[in-house]
Each structure stands twice: as C-alpha cells, then as structure tokens.
Short mmCIF file of C-alpha atoms and ligand atoms in Angstrom, two decimals:
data_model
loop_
_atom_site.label_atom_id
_atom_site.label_comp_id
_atom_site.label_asym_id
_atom_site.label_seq_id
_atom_site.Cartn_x
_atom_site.Cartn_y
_atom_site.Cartn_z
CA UNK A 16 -14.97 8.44 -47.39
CA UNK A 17 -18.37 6.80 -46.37
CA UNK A 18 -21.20 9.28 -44.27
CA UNK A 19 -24.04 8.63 -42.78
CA UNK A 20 -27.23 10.62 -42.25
CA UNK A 21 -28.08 12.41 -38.54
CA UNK A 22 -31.24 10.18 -38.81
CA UNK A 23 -29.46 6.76 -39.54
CA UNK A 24 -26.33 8.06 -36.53
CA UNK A 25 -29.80 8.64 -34.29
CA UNK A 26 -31.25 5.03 -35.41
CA UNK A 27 -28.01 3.18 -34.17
CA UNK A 28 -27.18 5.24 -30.98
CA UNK A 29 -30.62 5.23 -29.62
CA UNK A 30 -31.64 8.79 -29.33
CA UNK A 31 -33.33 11.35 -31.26
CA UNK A 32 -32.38 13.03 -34.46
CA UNK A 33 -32.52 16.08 -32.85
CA UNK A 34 -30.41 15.40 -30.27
CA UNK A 35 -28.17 14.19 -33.20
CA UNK A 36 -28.46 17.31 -34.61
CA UNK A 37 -27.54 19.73 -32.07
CA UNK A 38 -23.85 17.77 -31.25
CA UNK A 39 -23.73 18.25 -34.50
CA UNK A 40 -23.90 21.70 -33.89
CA UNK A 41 -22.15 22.24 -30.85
CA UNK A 42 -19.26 20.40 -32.63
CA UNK A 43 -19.55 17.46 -30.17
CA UNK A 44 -19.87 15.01 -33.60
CA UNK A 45 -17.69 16.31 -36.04
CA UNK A 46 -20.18 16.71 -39.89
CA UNK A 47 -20.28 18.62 -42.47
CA UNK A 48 -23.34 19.87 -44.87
CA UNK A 49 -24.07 19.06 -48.16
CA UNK A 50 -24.95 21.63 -50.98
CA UNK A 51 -28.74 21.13 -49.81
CA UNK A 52 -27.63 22.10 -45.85
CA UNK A 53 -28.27 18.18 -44.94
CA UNK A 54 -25.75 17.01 -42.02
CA UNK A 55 -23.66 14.20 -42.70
CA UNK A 56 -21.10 12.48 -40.63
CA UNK A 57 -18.55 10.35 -41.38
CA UNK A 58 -18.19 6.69 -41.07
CA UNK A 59 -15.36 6.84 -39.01
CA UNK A 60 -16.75 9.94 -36.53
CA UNK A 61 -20.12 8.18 -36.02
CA UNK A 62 -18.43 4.99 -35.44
CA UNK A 63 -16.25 6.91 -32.84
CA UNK A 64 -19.70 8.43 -31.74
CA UNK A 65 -20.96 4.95 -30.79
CA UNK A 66 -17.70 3.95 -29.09
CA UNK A 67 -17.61 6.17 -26.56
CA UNK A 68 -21.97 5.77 -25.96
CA UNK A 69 -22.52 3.18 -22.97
CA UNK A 70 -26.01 2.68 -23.79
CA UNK A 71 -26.94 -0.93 -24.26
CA UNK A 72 -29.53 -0.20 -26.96
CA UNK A 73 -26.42 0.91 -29.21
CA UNK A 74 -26.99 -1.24 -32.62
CA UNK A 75 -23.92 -0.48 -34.61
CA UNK A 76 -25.01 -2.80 -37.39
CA UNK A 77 -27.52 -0.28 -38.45
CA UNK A 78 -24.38 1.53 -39.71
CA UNK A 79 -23.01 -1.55 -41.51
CA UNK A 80 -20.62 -1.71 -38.76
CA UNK A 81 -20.55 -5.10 -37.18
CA UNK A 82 -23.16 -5.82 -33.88
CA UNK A 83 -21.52 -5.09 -30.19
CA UNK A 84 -22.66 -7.98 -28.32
CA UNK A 85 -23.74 -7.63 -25.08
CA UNK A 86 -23.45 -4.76 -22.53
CA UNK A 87 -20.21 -5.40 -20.84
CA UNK A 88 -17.33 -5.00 -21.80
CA UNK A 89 -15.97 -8.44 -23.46
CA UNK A 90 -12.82 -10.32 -22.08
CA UNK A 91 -9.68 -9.96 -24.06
CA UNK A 92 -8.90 -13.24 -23.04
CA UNK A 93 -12.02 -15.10 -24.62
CA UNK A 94 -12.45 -13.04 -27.75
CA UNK A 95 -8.58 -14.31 -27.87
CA UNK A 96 -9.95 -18.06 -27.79
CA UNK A 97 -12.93 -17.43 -29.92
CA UNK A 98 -10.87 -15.74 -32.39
CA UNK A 99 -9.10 -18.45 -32.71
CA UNK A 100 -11.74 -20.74 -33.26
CA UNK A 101 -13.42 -18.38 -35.88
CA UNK A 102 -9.96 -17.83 -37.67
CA UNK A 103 -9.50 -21.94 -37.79
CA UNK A 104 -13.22 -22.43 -39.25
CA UNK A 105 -12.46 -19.52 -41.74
CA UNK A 106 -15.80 -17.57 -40.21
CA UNK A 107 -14.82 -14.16 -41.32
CA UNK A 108 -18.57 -12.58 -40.22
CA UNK A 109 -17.18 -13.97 -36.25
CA UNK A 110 -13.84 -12.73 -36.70
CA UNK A 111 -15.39 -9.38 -37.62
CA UNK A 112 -17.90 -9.01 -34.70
CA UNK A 113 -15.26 -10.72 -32.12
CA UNK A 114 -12.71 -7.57 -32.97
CA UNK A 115 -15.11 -4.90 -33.44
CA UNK A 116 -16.73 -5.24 -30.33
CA UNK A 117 -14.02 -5.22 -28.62
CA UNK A 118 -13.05 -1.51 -30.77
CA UNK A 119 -16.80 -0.59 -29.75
CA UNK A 120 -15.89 -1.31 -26.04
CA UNK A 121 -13.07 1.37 -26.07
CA UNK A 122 -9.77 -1.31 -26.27
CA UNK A 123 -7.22 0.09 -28.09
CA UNK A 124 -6.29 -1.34 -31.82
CA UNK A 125 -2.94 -2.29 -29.71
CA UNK A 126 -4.02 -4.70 -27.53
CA UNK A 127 -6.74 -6.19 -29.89
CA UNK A 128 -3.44 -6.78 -32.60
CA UNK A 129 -1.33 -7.99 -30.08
CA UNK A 130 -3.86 -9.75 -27.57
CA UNK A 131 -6.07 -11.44 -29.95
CA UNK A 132 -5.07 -11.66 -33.61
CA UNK A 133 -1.40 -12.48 -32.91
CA UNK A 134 -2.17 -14.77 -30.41
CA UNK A 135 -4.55 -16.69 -31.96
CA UNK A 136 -1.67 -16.66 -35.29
CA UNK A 137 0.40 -17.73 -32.31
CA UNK A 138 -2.06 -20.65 -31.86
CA UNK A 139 -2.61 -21.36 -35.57
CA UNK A 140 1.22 -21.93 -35.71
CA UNK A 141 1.23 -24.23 -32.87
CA UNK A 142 -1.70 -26.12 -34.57
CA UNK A 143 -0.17 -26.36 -37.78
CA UNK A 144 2.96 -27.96 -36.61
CA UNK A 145 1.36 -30.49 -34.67
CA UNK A 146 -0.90 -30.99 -38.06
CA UNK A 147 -3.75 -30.30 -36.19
CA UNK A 148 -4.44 -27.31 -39.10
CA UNK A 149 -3.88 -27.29 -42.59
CA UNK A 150 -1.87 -24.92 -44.58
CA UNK A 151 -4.85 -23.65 -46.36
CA UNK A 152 -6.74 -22.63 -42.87
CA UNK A 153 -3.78 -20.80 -41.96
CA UNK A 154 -3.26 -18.68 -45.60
CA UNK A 155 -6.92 -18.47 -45.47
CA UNK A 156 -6.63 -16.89 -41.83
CA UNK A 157 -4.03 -14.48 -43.01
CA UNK A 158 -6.38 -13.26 -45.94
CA UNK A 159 -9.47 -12.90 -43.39
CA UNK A 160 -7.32 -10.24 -41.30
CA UNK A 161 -5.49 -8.34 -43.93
CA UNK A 162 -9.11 -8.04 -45.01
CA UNK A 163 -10.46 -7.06 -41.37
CA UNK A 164 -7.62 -4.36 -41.09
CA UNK A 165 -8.46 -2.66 -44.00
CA UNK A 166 -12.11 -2.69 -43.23
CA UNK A 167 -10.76 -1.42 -39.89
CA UNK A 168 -9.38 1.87 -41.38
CA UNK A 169 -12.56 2.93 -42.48
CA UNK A 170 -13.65 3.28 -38.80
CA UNK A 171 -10.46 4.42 -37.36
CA UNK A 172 -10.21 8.29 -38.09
CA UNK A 173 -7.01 9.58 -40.25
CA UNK A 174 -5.51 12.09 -38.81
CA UNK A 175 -5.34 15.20 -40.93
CA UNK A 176 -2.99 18.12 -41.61
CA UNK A 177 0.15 18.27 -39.66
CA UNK A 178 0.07 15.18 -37.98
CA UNK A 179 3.63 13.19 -38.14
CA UNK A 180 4.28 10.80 -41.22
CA UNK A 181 5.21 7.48 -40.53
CA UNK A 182 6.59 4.67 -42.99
CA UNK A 183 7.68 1.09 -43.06
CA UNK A 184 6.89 -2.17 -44.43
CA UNK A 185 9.08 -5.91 -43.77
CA UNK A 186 12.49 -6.24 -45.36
CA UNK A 187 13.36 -8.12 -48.66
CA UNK A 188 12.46 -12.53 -48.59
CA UNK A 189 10.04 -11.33 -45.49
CA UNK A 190 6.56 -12.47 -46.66
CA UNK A 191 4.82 -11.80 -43.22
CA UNK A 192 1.95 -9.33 -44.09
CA UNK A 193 0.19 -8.93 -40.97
CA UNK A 194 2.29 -7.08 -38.17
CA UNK A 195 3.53 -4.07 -40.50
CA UNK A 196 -0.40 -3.42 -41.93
CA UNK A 197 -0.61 -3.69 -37.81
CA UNK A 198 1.39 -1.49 -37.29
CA UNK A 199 -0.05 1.24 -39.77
CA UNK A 200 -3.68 0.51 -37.75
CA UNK A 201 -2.08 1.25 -34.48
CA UNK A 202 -0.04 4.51 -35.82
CA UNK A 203 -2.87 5.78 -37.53
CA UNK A 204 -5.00 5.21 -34.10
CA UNK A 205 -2.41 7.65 -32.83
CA UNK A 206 -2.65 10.34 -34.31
CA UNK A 207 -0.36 9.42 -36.74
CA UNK A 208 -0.61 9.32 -40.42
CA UNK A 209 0.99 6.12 -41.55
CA UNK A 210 1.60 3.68 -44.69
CA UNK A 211 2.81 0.09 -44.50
CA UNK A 212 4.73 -0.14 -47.92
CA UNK A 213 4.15 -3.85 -47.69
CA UNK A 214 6.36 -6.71 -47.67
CA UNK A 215 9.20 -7.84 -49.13
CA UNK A 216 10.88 -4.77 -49.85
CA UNK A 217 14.86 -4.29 -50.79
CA UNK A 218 16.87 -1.87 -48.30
CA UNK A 219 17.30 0.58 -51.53
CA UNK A 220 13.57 1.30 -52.28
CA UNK A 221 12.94 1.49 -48.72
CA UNK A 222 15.79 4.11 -48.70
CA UNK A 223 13.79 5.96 -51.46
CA UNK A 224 10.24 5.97 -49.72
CA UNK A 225 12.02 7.72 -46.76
CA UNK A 226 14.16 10.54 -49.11
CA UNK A 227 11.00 11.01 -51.02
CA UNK A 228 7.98 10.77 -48.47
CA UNK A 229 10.54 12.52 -45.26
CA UNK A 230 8.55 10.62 -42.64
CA UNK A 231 8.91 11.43 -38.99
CA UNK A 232 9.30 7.77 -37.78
CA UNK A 233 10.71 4.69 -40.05
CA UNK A 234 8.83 1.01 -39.21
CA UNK A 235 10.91 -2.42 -39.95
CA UNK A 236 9.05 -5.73 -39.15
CA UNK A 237 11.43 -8.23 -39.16
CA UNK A 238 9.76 -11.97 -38.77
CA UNK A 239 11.80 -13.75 -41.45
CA UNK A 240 15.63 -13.78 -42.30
CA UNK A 241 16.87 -15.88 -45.09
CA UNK A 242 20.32 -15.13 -44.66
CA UNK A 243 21.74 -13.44 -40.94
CA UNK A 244 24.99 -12.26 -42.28
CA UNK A 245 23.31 -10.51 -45.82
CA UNK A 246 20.62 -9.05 -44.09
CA UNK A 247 22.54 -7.40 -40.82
CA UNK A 248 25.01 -6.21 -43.95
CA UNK A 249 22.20 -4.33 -45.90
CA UNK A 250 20.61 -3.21 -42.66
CA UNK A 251 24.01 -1.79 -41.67
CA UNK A 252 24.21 0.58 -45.01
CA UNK A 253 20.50 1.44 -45.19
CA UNK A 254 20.88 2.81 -41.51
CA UNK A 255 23.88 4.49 -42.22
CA UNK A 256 22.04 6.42 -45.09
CA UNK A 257 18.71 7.31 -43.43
CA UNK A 258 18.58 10.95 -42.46
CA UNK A 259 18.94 11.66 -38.87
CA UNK A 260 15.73 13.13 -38.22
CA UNK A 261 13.95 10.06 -38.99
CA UNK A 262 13.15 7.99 -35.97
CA UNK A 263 14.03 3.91 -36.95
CA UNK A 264 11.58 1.60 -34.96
CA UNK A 265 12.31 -2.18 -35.14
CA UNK A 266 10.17 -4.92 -34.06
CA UNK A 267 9.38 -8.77 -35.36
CA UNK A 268 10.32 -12.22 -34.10
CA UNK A 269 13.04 -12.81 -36.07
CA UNK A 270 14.93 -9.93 -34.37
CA UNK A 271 16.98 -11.43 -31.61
CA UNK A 272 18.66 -10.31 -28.98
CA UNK A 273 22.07 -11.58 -30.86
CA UNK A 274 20.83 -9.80 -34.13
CA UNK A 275 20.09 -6.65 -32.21
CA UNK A 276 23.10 -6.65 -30.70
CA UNK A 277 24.65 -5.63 -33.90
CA UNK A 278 21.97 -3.12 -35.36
CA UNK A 279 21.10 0.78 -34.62
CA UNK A 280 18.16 1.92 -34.19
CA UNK A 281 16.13 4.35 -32.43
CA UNK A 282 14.11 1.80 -30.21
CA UNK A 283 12.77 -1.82 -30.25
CA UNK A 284 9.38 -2.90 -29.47
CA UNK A 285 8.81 -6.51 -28.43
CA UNK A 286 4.72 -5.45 -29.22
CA UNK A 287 2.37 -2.83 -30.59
CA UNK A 288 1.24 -1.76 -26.58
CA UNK A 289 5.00 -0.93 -26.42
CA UNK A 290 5.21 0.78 -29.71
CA UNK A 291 1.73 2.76 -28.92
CA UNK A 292 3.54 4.04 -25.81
CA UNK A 293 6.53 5.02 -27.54
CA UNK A 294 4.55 6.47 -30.76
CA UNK A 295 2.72 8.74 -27.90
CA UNK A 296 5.74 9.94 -26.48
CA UNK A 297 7.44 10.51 -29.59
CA UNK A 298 4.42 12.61 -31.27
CA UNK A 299 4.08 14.83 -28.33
CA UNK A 300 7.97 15.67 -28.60
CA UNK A 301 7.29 16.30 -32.60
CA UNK A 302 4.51 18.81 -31.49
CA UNK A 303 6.47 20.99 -29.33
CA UNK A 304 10.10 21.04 -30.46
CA UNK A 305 10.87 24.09 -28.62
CA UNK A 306 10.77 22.33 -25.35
CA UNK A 307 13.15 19.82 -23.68
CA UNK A 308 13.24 16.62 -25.98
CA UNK A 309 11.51 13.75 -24.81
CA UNK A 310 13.96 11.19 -24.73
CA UNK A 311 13.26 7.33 -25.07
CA UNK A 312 14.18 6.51 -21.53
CA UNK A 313 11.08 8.47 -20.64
CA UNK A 314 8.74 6.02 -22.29
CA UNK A 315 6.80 3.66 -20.13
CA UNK A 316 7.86 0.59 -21.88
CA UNK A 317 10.70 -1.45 -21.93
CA UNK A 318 12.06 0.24 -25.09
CA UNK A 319 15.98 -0.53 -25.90
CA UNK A 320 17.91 2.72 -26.81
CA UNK A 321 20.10 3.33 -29.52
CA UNK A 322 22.95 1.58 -29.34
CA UNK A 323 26.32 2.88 -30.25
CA UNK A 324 24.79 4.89 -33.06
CA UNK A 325 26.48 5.72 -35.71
CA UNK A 326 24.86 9.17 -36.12
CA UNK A 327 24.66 9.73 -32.82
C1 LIG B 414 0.93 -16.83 -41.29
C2 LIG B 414 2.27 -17.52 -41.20
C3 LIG B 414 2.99 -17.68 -42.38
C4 LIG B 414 2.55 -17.10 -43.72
C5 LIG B 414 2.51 -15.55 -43.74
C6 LIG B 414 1.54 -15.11 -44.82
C7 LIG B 414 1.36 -13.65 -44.90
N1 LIG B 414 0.76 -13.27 -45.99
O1 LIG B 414 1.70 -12.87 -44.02
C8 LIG B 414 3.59 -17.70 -44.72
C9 LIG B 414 2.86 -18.59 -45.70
C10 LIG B 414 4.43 -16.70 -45.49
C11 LIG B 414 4.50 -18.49 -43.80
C12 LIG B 414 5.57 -19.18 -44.30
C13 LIG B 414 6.42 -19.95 -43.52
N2 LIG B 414 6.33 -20.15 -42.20
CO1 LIG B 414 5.12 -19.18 -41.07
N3 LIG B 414 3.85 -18.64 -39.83
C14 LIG B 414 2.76 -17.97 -39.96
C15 LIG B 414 2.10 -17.81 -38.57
C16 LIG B 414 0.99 -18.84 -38.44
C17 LIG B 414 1.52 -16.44 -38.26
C18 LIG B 414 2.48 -15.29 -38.51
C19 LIG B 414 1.80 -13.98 -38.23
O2 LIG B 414 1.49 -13.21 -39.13
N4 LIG B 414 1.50 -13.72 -36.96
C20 LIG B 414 0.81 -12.50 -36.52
C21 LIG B 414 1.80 -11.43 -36.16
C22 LIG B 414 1.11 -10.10 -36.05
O3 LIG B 414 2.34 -11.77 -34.89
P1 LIG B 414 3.90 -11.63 -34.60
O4 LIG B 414 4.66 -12.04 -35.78
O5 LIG B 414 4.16 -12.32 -33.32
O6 LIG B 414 4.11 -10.06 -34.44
C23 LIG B 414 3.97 -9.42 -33.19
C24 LIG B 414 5.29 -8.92 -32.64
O7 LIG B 414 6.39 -9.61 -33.16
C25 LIG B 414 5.31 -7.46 -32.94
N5 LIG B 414 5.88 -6.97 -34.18
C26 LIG B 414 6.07 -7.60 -35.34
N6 LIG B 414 6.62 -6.77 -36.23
C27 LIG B 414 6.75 -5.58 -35.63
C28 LIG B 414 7.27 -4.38 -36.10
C29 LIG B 414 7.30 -3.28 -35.26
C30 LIG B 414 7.83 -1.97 -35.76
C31 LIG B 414 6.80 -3.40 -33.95
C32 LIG B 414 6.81 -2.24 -33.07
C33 LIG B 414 6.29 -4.60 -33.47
C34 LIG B 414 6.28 -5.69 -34.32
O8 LIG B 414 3.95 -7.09 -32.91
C35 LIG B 414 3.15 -8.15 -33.43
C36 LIG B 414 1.82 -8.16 -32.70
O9 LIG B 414 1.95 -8.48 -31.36
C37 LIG B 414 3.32 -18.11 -37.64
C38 LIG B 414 2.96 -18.56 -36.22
C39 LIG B 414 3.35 -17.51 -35.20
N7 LIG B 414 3.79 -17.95 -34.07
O10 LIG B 414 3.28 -16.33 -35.40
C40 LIG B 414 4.09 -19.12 -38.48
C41 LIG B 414 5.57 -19.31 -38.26
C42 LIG B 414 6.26 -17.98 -38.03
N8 LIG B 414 6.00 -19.87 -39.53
C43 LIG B 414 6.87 -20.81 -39.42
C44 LIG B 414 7.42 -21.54 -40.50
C45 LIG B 414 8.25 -22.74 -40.13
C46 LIG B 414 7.19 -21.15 -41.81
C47 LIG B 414 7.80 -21.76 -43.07
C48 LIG B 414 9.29 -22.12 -42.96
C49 LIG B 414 6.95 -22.98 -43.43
C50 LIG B 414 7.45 -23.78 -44.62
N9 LIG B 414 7.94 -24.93 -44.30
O11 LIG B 414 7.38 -23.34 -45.73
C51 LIG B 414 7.58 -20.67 -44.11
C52 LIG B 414 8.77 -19.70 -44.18
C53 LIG B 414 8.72 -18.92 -45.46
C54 LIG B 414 9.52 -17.69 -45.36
N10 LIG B 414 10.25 -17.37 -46.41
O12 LIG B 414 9.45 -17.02 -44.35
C55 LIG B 414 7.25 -21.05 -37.98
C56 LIG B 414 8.61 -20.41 -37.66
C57 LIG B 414 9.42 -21.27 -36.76
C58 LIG B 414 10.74 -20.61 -36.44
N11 LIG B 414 11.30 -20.99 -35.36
O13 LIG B 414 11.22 -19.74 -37.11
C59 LIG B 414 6.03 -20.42 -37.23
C60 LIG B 414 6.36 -19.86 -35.84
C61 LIG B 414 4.98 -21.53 -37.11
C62 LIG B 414 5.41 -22.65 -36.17
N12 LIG B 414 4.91 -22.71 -34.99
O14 LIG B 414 6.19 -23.46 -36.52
N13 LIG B 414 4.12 -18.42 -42.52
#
C-alpha cells in the first residue's frame, strides 16, 4: 500500500498541515503512525480525502494522482466522447485524467464503466467494422484500460475484515477482459471484497475457486459463446453444483434473452449501475441475517429473478 505524508495530503487539498493533522486526529482521515510517531495516510484515504473536498484549488497531481480539471463537475456525456477519442489515438495520460476526474467529482466507478469506457468500446466496435479503426487501436485500447483499472484500485479503498467475498471471471473460449476486472472495481467500490479470476476459465476450476474461496456472491461475464448448446450444458452442471448460499450474478452481451431463458441464476444485470444496486441490497441483507431477507424484487433495478431454480 502507497502513503502519503500530512504535509504532501495538505499540499494537494489546499489547507494547512495542521488542519491535516487534527482530522487526522479526530479520525475524520483515516492514518496511522510510523515507529517515529509521523502520520501517514494512505493513497487510497487521501485520494478519498480529495474527492469529497469542493475546493477548486484541489491539485490531485501533487499526489501522483491524475489533475481534476476544472471546477465543475464534468459531463458524463463528453468525457464519453473524449474518451473515445483518447482511447482511438492510444493517449493513455487523457484516458487517465478523463476517468479520474470524473472519480474526483464523486461519480460512481459504475457509471464511469458503463457510461464511458464501454461506450466508447461500444464506439471502437462500430469503428472497426466500418474500418474506420484498426485492430491494433482497438487491442491497444483494451491494454490502456486493463491498465487504468488496476491503477484504479490503488485509489479505491479495499474493504477490510468481514466484508462479503465476491468471485467471478468470463467462462471458457471468452477472451473479453474488461467487464469482469469491471466488475471487481465496482464490487470492491461497494464494500465488497472481490477478485476477477480472469478470463477464459473452464466451469470445473470455476467450481473450485467457489468450494475453496466460499464467496458470498458468484460473477459470470458472458460476451462470447463459441458453441450455445456446450456452453448452456456446462453452465447447467456447474449451477447445479454451486452451494446454495452463494449468490450467481450473470451479465454480458452474449447472454440473451433465449439463452437466459434456459439458465438459473440468482439475478441478471444488463449493466454495472444495475449490479451496484443489487450488490447494495444484497450486502446489507449479508450484514443483518437475523432480519427479514431482502429479496431481489426489492432492488431498484430491473433485475430478473431466479427462474425455476433448481435449488430453490
Ligand atoms: C475489445 C474487443 C475484442 C477483444 C477483447 C480483448 C480483451 N482482452 O478483452 C478481442 C480481440 C478478444 C475481440 C475478438 C473478437 N471480436 Co470483439 N470486440 C471488442 C470490443 C471493441 C469491445 C469489447 C469490450 O470489452 N467492451 C467493454 C465492455 C465493458 O462492455 P460490454 O461488453 O458491453 O459490457 C457491459 C455489459 O454487458 C455489462 N456486463 C458485461 N459483463 C457483465 C457481467 C456482470 C456480472 C454484470 C453485472 C454486467 C456485465 O457491463 C458492461 C459495462 O457496461 C467490442 C465492441 C463492443 N460493442 O463492445 C467488439 C465486438 C464484441 N467484437 C466483435 C467481433 C466480431 C469479434 C471477433 C469475431 C473478430 C474476429 N473476426 O476475430 C473476435 C471474436 C473472438 C472470440 N473468440 O470472441 C463484434 C461482435 C459482433 C456480434 N454480433 O457478436 C463486436 C460487437 C464489434 C463489432 N461491432 O462488430 N474483440
């Protein structure tokens, strides 16, 4: 874990080290003291620190972490287009500073995912099969944001202790990379603590992870099927063998409403918003079992239930 000094946290939010110092303190930024009785703070809780500040003279790149630009809040809508643009001309400093301003102006790893990256992947798609990109801009693009969400984890806290466990990765001849290590970022936004096991991974060892690691909540991305009838096959025995109290989430483009039709699973999410939502919901049942269960219908989202489980 990376810490900073209350005099470099002071620096880049603008305000005195003293100041620093006494949130410190009072608990308000969460440090700890070295052997010599120096305050430190974390990467991740001074990043969280400058987050939250609404001061304009907030310089974040005093920290290493990339500059907020400007003093409003920026529009999901044109970082979504820039994005793009960056992604395209392989600017990886851009892509950086487009996504974590938009984390430094409070939106949610969610809606940056789905709002911004994915759509401008959307867009890079669209380009490449009207050969207006090449396939190198587009596996370069890819390598830019598995490289941005890592970097992202070292500002987004991990939660500690008890906190639900959640697993997944993308099924066996699915190369797609991206949404699971999205979904990990927005889980571990959550309050959750979660590993994407990658890609490409056989129904059998994912059936291991689970009996080894006992997660709360199971994660399949699903954006490529080589073979329908093989896959809804496997799918069928690896549900049939995953423990009951493990909550199987589902999500992907290759999922269909025909495939779904003929799998179980605890819910569907079209996006990560929806899966946030349900995540939320699902945690705060976790954390008080005694009471009433929280069922899925009570989620905000258009989440599909289980249908015609075979455990239920
Ligand atoms: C990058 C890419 C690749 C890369 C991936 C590299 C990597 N390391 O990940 C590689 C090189 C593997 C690739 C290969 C191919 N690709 Co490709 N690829 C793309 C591209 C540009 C982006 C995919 C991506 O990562 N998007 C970003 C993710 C995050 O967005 P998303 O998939 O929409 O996911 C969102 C939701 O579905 C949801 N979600 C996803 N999973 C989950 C899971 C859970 C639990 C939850 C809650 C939510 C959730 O949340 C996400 C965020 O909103 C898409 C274009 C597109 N429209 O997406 C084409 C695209 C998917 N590819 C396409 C094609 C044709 C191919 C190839 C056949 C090309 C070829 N001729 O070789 C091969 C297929 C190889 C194979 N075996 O699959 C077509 C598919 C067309 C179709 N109808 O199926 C697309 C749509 C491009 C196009 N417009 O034609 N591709």
């Amino acid at each position: 874990m990376q810490f900073v000094s209350t005099r470099q946290l002071a620096r880049a939010a603008g305000v005195s080290e003293s100041s620093v110092k006494r949130w410190c303190d009072q608990g308000l930024i969460p440090s700890v003291k070295t052997a010599g009785g120096h305050r430190r703070v974390s990467l991740d809780a001074a990043t969280e620190f400058l987050r939250r500040s609404t001061d304009p003279h907030v310089r974040p790149e005093l920290l290493g972490v990339p500059i907020r630009r400007g003093a409003g809040p920026p529009s999901i809508k044109r970082a979504a287009d820039e994005f793009f643009e960056a992604l395209a001309a392989g600017d990886e400093e851009l892509c950086r500073r487009i996504v974590f301003d938009l984390h430094l102006a409070g939106e949610p790893a969610s809606k940056i995912c789905d709002a911004v990256v994915a759509e401008a992947f959307h867009g890079v798609g669209a380009a490449w099969e009207c050969d207006q990109l090449q396939v190198y801009q587009e596996r370069r693009g890819c390598g830019l944001c598995l490289q941005l969400l890592s970097e992202a984890k070292l500002v987004i806290p991990e939660a500690k202790g008890e906190a639900p466990l959640a697993i997944g990765g993308t099924p066996q001849g699915d190369p797609y990379e991206l949404p699971t290590a999205m979904v990990e970022l927005v889980l571990r936004q959550n309050g959750w603590r979660s590993r994407s096991l990658g890609s490409r991974l056989p129904f059998e060892t994912l059936l291991k992870a689970i009996d080894e690691v006992r997660p709360q909540l199971f994660w399949l991305s699903v954006s490529h099927i080589d073979d329908e009838a093989a896959f809804l096959d496997g799918y069928r025995q690896f549900f049939q063998q995953v423990p009951a109290e493990v909550v199987t989430v589902v999500g992907g483009r290759a999922l269909t409403d025909g495939l779904r039709r003929q799998m179980n699973f605890a819910a569907h999410c079209d996006n990560l918003q929806q899966l946030e939502k349900f995540a939320e919901v699902l945690k705060r049942s976790l954390s008080r079992p005694g009471e009433p269960g929280v069922t899925l219908a009570a989620a905000e989202t258009p989440l599909r239930p289980r249908r015609g489980s075979s455990r239920a």
